[in-house]
PDB file of C-alpha atoms and ligand atoms in Angstrom:
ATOM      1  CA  UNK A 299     -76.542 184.707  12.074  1.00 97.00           C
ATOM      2  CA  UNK A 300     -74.365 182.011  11.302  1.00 98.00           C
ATOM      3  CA  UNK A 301     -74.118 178.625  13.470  1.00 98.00           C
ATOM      4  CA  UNK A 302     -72.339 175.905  13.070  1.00 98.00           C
ATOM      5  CA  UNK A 303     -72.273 172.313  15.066  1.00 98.00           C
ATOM      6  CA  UNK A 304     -69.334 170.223  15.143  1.00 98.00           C
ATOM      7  CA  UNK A 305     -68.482 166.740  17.590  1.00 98.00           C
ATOM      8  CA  UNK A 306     -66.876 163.474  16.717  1.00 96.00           C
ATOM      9  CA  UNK A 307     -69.259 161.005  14.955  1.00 92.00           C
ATOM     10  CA  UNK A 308     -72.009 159.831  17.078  1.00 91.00           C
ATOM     11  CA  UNK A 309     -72.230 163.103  19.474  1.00 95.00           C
ATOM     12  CA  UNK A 310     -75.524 164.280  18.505  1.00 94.00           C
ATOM     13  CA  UNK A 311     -75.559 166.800  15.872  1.00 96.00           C
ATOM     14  CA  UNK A 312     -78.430 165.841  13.615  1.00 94.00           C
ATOM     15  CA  UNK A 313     -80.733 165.010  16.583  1.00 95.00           C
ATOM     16  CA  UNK A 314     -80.344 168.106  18.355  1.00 97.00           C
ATOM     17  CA  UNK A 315     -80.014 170.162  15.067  1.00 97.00           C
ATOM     18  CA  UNK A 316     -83.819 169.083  14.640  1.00 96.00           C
ATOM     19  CA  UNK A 317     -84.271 170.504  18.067  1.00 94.00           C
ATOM     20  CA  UNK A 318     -83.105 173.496  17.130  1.00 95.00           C
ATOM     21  CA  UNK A 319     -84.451 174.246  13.708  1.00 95.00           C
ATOM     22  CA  UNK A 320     -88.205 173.613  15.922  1.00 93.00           C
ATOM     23  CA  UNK A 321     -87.103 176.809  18.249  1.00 91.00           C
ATOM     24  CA  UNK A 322     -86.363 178.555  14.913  1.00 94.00           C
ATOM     25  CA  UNK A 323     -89.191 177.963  13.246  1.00 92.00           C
ATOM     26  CA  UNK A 324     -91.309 178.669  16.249  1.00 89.00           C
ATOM     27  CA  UNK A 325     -90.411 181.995  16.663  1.00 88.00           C
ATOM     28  CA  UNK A 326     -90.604 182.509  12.957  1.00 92.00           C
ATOM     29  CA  UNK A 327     -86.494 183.223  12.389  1.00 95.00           C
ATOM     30  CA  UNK A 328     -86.225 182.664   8.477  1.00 96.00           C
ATOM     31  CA  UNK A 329     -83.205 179.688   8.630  1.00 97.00           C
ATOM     32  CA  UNK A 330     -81.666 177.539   6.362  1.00 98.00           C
ATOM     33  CA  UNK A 331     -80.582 174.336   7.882  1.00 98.00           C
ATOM     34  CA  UNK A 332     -77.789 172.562   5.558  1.00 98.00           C
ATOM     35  CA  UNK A 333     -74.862 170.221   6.120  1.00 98.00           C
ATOM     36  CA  UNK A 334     -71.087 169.212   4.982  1.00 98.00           C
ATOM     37  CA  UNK A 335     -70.386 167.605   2.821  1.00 97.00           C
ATOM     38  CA  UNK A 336     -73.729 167.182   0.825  1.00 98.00           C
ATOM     39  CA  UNK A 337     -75.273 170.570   1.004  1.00 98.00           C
ATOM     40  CA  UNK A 338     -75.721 171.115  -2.559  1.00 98.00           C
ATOM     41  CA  UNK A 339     -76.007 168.769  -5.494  1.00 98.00           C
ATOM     42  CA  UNK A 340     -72.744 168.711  -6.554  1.00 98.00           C
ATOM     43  CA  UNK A 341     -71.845 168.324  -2.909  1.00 98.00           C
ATOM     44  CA  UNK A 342     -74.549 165.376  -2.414  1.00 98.00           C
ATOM     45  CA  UNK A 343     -72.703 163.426  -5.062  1.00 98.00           C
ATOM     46  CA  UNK A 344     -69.267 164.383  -4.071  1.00 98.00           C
ATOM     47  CA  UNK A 345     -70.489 163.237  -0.350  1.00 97.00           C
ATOM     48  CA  UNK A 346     -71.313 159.574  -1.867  1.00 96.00           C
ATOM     49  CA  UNK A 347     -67.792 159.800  -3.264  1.00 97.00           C
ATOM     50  CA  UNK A 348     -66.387 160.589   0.248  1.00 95.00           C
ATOM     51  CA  UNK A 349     -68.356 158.405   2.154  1.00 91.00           C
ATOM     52  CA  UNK A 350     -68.630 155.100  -0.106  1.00 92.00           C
ATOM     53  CA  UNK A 351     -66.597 152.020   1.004  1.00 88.00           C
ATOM     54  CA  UNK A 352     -65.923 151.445  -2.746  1.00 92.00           C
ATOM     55  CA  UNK A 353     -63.453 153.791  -2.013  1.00 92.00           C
ATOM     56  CA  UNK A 354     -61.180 152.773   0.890  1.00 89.00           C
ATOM     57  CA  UNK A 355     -58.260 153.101  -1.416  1.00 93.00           C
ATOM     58  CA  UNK A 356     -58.911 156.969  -1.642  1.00 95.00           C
ATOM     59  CA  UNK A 357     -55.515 159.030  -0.389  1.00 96.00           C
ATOM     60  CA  UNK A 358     -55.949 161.792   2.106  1.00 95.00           C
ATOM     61  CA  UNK A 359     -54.915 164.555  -0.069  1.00 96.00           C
ATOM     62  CA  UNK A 360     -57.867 163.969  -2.348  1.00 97.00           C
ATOM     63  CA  UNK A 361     -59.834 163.464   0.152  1.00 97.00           C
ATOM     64  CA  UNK A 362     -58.987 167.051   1.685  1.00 97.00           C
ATOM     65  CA  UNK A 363     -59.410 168.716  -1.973  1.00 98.00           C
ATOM     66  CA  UNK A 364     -62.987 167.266  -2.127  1.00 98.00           C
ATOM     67  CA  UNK A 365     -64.168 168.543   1.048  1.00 98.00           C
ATOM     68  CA  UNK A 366     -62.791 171.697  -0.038  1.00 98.00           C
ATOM     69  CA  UNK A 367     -64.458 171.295  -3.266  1.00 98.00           C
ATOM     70  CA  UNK A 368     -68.128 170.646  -1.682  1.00 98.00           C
ATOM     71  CA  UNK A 369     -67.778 173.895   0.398  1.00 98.00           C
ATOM     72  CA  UNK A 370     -66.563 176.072  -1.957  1.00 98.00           C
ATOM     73  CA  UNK A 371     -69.951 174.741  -4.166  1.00 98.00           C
ATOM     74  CA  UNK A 372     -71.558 174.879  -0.544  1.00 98.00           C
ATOM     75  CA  UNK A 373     -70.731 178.249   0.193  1.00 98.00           C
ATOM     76  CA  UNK A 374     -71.380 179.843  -3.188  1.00 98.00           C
ATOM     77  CA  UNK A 375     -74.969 178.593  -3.892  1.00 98.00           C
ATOM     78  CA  UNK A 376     -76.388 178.103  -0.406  1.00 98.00           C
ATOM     79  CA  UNK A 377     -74.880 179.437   3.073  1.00 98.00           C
ATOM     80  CA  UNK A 378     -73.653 183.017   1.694  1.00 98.00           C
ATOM     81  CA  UNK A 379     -76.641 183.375  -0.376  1.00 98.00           C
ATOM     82  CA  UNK A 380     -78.850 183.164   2.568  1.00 98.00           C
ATOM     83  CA  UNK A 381     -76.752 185.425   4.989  1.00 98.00           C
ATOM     84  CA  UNK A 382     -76.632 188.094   2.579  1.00 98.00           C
ATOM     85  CA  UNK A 383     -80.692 187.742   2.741  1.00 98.00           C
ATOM     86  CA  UNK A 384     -80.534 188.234   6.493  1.00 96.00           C
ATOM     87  CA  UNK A 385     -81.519 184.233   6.796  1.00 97.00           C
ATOM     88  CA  UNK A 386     -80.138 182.236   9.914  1.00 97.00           C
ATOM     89  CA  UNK A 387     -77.977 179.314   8.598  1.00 98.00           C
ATOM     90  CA  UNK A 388     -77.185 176.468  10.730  1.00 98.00           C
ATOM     91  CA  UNK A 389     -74.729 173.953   9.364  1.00 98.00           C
ATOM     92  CA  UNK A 390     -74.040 170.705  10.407  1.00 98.00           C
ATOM     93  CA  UNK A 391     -70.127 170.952  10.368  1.00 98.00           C
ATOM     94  CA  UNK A 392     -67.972 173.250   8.100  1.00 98.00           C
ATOM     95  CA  UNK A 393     -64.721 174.201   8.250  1.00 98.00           C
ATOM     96  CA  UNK A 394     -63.798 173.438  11.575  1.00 98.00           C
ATOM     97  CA  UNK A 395     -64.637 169.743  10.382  1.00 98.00           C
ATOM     98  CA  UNK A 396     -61.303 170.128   7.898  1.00 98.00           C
ATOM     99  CA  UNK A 397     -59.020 171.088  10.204  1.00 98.00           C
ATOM    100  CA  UNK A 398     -59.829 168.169  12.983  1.00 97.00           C
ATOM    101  CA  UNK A 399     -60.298 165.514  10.827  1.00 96.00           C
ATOM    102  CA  UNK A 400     -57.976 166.179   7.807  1.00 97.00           C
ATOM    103  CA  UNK A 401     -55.619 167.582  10.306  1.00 95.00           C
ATOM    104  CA  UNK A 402     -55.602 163.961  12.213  1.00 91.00           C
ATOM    105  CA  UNK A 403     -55.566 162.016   8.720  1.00 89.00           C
ATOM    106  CA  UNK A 404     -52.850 164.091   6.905  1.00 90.00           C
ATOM    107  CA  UNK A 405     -50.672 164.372  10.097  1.00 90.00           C
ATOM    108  CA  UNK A 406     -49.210 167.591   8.087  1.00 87.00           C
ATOM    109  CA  UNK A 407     -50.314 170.331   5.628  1.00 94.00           C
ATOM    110  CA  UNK A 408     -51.461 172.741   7.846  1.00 94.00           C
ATOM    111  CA  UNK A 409     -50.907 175.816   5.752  1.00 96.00           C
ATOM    112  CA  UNK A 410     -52.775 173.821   2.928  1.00 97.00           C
ATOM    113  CA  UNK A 411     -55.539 173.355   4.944  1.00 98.00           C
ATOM    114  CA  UNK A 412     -55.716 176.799   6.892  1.00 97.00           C
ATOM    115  CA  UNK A 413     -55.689 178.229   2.711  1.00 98.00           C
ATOM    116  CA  UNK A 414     -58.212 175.946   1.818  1.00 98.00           C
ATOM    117  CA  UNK A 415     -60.562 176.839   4.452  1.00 98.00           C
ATOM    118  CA  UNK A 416     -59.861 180.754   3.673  1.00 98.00           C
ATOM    119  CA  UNK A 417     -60.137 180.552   0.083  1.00 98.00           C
ATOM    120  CA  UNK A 418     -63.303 178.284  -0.029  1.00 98.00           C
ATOM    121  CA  UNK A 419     -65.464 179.736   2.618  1.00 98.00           C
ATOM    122  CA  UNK A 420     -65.682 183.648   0.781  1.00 98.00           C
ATOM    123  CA  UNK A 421     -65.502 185.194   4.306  1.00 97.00           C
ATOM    124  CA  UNK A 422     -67.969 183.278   5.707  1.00 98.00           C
ATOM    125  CA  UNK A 423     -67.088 182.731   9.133  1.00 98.00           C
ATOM    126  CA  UNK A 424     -69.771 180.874  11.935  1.00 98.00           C
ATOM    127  CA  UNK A 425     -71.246 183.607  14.822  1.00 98.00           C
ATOM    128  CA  UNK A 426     -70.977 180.528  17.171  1.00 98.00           C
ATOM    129  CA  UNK A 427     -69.889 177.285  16.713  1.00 98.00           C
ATOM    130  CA  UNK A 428     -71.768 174.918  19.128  1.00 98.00           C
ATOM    131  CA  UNK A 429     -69.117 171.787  19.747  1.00 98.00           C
ATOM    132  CA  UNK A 430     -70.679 168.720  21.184  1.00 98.00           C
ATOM    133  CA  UNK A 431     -68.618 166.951  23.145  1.00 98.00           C
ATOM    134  CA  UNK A 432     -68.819 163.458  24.522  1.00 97.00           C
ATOM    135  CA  UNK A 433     -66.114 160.342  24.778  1.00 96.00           C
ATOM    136  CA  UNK A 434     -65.626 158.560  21.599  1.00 95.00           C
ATOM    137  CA  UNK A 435     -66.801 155.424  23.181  1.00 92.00           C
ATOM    138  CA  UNK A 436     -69.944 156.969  23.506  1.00 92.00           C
ATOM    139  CA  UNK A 437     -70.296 158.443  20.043  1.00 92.00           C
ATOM    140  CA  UNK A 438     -69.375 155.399  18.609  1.00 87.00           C
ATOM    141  CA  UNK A 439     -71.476 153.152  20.757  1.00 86.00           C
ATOM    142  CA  UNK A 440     -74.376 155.795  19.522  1.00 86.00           C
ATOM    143  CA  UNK A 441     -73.657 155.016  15.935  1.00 81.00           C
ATOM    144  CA  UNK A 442     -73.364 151.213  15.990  1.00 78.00           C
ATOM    145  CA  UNK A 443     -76.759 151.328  17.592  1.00 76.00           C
ATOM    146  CA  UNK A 444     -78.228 153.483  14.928  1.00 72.00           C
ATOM    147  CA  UNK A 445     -76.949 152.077  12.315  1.00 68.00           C
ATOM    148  CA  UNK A 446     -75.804 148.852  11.383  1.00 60.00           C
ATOM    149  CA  UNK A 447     -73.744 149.419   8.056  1.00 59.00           C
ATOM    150  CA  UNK A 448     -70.877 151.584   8.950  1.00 62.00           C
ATOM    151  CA  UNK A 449     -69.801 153.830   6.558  1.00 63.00           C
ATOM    152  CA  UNK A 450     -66.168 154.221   5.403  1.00 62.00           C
ATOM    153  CA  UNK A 451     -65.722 156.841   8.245  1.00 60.00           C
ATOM    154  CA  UNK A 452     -67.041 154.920  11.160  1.00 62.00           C
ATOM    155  CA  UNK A 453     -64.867 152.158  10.546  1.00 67.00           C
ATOM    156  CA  UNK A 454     -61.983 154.043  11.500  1.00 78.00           C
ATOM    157  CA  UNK A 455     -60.296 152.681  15.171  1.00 85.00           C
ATOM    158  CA  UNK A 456     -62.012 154.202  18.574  1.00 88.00           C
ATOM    159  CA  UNK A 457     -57.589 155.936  18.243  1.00 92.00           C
ATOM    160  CA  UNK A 458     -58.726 158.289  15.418  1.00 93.00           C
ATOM    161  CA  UNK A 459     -62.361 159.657  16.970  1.00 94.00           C
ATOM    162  CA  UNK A 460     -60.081 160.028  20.061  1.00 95.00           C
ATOM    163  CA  UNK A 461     -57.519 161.867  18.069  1.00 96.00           C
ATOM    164  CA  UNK A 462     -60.866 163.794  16.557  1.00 96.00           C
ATOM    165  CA  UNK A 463     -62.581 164.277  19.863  1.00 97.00           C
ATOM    166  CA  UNK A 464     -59.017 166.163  21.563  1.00 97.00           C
ATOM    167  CA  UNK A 465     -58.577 168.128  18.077  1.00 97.00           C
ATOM    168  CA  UNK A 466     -61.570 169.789  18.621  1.00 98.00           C
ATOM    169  CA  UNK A 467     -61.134 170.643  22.040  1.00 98.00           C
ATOM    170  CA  UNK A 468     -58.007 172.424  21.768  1.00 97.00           C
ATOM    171  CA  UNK A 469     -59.772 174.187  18.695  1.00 97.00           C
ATOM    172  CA  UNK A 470     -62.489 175.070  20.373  1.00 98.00           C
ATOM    173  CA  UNK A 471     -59.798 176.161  23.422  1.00 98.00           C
ATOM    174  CA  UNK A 472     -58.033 178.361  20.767  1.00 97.00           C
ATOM    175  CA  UNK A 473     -61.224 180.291  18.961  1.00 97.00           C
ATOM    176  CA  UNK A 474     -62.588 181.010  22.698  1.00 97.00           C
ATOM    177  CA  UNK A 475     -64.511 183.479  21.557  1.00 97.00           C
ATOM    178  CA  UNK A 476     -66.383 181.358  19.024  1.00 98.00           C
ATOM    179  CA  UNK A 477     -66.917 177.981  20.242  1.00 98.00           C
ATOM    180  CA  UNK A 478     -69.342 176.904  22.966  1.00 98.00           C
ATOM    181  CA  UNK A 479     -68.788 173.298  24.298  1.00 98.00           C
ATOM    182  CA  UNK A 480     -71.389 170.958  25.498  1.00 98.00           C
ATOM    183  CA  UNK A 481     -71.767 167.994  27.071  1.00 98.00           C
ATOM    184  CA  UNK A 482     -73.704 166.147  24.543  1.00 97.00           C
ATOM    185  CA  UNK A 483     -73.259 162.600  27.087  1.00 97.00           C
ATOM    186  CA  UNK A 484     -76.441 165.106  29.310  1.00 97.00           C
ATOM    187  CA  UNK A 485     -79.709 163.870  28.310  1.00 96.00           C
ATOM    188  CA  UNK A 486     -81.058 165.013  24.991  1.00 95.00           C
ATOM    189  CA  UNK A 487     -83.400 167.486  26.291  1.00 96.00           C
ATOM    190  CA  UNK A 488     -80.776 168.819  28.596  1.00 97.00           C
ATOM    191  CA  UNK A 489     -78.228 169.151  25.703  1.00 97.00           C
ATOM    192  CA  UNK A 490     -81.055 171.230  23.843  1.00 96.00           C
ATOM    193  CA  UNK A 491     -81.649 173.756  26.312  1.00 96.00           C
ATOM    194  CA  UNK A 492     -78.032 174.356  26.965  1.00 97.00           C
ATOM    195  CA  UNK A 493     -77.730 175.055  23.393  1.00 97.00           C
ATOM    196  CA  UNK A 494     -80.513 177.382  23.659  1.00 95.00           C
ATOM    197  CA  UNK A 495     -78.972 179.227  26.355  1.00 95.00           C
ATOM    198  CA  UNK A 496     -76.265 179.785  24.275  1.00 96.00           C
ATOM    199  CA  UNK A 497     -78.422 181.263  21.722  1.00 94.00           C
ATOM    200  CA  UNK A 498     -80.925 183.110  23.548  1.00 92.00           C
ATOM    201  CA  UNK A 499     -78.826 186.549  23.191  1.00 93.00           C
ATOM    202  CA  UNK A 500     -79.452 186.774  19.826  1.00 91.00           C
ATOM    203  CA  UNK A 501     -82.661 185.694  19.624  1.00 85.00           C
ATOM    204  CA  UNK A 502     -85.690 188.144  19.031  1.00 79.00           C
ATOM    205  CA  UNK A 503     -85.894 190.097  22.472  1.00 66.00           C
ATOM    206  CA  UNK A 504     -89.324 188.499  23.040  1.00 49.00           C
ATOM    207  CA  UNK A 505     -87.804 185.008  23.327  1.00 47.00           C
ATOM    208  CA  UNK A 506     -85.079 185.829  26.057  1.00 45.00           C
ATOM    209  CA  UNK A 507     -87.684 184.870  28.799  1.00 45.00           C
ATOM    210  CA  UNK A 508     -89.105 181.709  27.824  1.00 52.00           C
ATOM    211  CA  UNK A 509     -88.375 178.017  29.111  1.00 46.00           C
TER     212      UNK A 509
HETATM  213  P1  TYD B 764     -71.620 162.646   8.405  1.00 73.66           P
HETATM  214  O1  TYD B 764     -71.908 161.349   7.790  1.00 73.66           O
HETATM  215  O2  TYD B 764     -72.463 163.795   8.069  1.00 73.66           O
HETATM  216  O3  TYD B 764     -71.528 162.239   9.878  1.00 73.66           O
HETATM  217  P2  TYD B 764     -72.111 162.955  11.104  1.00 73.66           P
HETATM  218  O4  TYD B 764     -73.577 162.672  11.045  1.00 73.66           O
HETATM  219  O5  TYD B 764     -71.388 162.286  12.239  1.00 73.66           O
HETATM  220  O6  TYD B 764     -71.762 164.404  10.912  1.00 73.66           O
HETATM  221  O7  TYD B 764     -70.128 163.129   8.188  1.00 73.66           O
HETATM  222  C1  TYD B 764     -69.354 162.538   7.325  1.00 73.66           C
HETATM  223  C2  TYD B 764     -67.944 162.435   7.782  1.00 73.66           C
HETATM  224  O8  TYD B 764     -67.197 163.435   7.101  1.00 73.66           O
HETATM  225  C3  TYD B 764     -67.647 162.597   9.254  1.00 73.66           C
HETATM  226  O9  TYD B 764     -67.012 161.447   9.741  1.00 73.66           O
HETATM  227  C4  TYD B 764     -66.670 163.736   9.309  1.00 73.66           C
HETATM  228  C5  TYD B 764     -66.152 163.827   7.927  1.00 73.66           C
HETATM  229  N1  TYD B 764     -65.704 165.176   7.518  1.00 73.66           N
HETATM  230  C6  TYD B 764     -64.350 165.421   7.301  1.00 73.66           C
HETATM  231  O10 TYD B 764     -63.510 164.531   7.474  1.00 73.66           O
HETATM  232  N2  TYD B 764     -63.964 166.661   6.860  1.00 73.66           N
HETATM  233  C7  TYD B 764     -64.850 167.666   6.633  1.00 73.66           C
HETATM  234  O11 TYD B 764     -64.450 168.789   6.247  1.00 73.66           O
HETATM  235  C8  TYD B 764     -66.246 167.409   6.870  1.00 73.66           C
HETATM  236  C9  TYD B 764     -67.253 168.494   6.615  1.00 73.66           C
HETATM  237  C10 TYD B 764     -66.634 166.145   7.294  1.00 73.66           C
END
């Protein structure tokens, strides 16, 4: 089972990925809970490339072959390793995250992208992938409060994570089939039960029935 979690900065992901890892590991599912970009070493270092504000100057196009480059490392040595040994992954964004946000930044390149994501993710495609949603005023409000030193990302204009927020809607409006939405603005506790909801089909039968 493969799951990934995708929202605009500030919508909840790593809290509620926590959350979820706990149900895992209390009914004893054998996961592996990783993240983009930074799931491997490589990736980690590429990641401090990415996110450094040393490097404002960066131009999207490299930015879009690095991402690629931490998931094809990503994919490779962690996520399909573990599916093939029957392990749960959860990721916290993958290539879903490429589209939206290099889609917004390049403004073009589609195909580029689309091949990117093919070639680099070895036919690894998420079971379900879990979008939070909330306003972008909100996400950002979340990570000001969190954290006072923005990184390169979160300085970008409340335009862009409004660009980012509407880019994932209409993806998650095209892969139907795929994508669950939820309103991450619900208290926390809410948000986690709705995602377990979502998950509780393919849990162990045992688990269906319990809060
Ligand atoms: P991260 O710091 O992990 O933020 P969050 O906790 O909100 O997920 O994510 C780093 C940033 O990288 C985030 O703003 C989204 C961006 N990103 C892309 O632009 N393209 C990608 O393919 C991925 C995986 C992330």
């Amino acid at each position: 089972m493969f799951i990934t979690f995708e929202g605009i900065d500030g919508c909840g992901k790593s809290t509620q990925i926590s959350w979820f890892e706990a149900t895992l590991r209390e009914n004893g599912i054998p996961s592996v809970v990783t993240r983009e970009p930074g799931g491997t070493k490589i990736g980690q270092a590429i990641r401090d490339i990415l996110l450094s504000l040393d490097n404002t100057c960066m131009v999207p196009l490299a930015e879009l072959f690095l991402y690629a480059a931490d998931r094809a490392q990503h994919v490779s040595e962690v996520i399909k390793p573990a599916l093939e040994a029957g392990k749960w992954v959860i990721c916290d964004r993958y290539f879903d995250a490429t589209t939206v946000y290099q889609g917004v930044v390049l403004g073009r390149h589609e195909k580029l992208i689309e091949q990117l994501n093919r070639e680099t993710t070895l036919g690894c495609k998420p079971d379900v992938t879990l979008l939070l949603d909330c306003p972008a005023e909100v996400g950002l409000e979340r990570r000001t409060k969190r954290d006072k030193r923005r990184d390169r990302f979160e300085r970008k204009t409340l335009d862009f994570h409004i660009k980012i927020r509407y880019g994932y809607l209409a993806l998650a409006n095209k892969y139907k089939d795929r994508f669950r939405i939820i309103d991450s603005t619900l208290p926390e506790d809410q948000v986690a039960r709705k995602i377990r909801e979502v998950i509780s089909p393919y849990l162990p039968e045992s688990d269906l029935n319990q809060p």
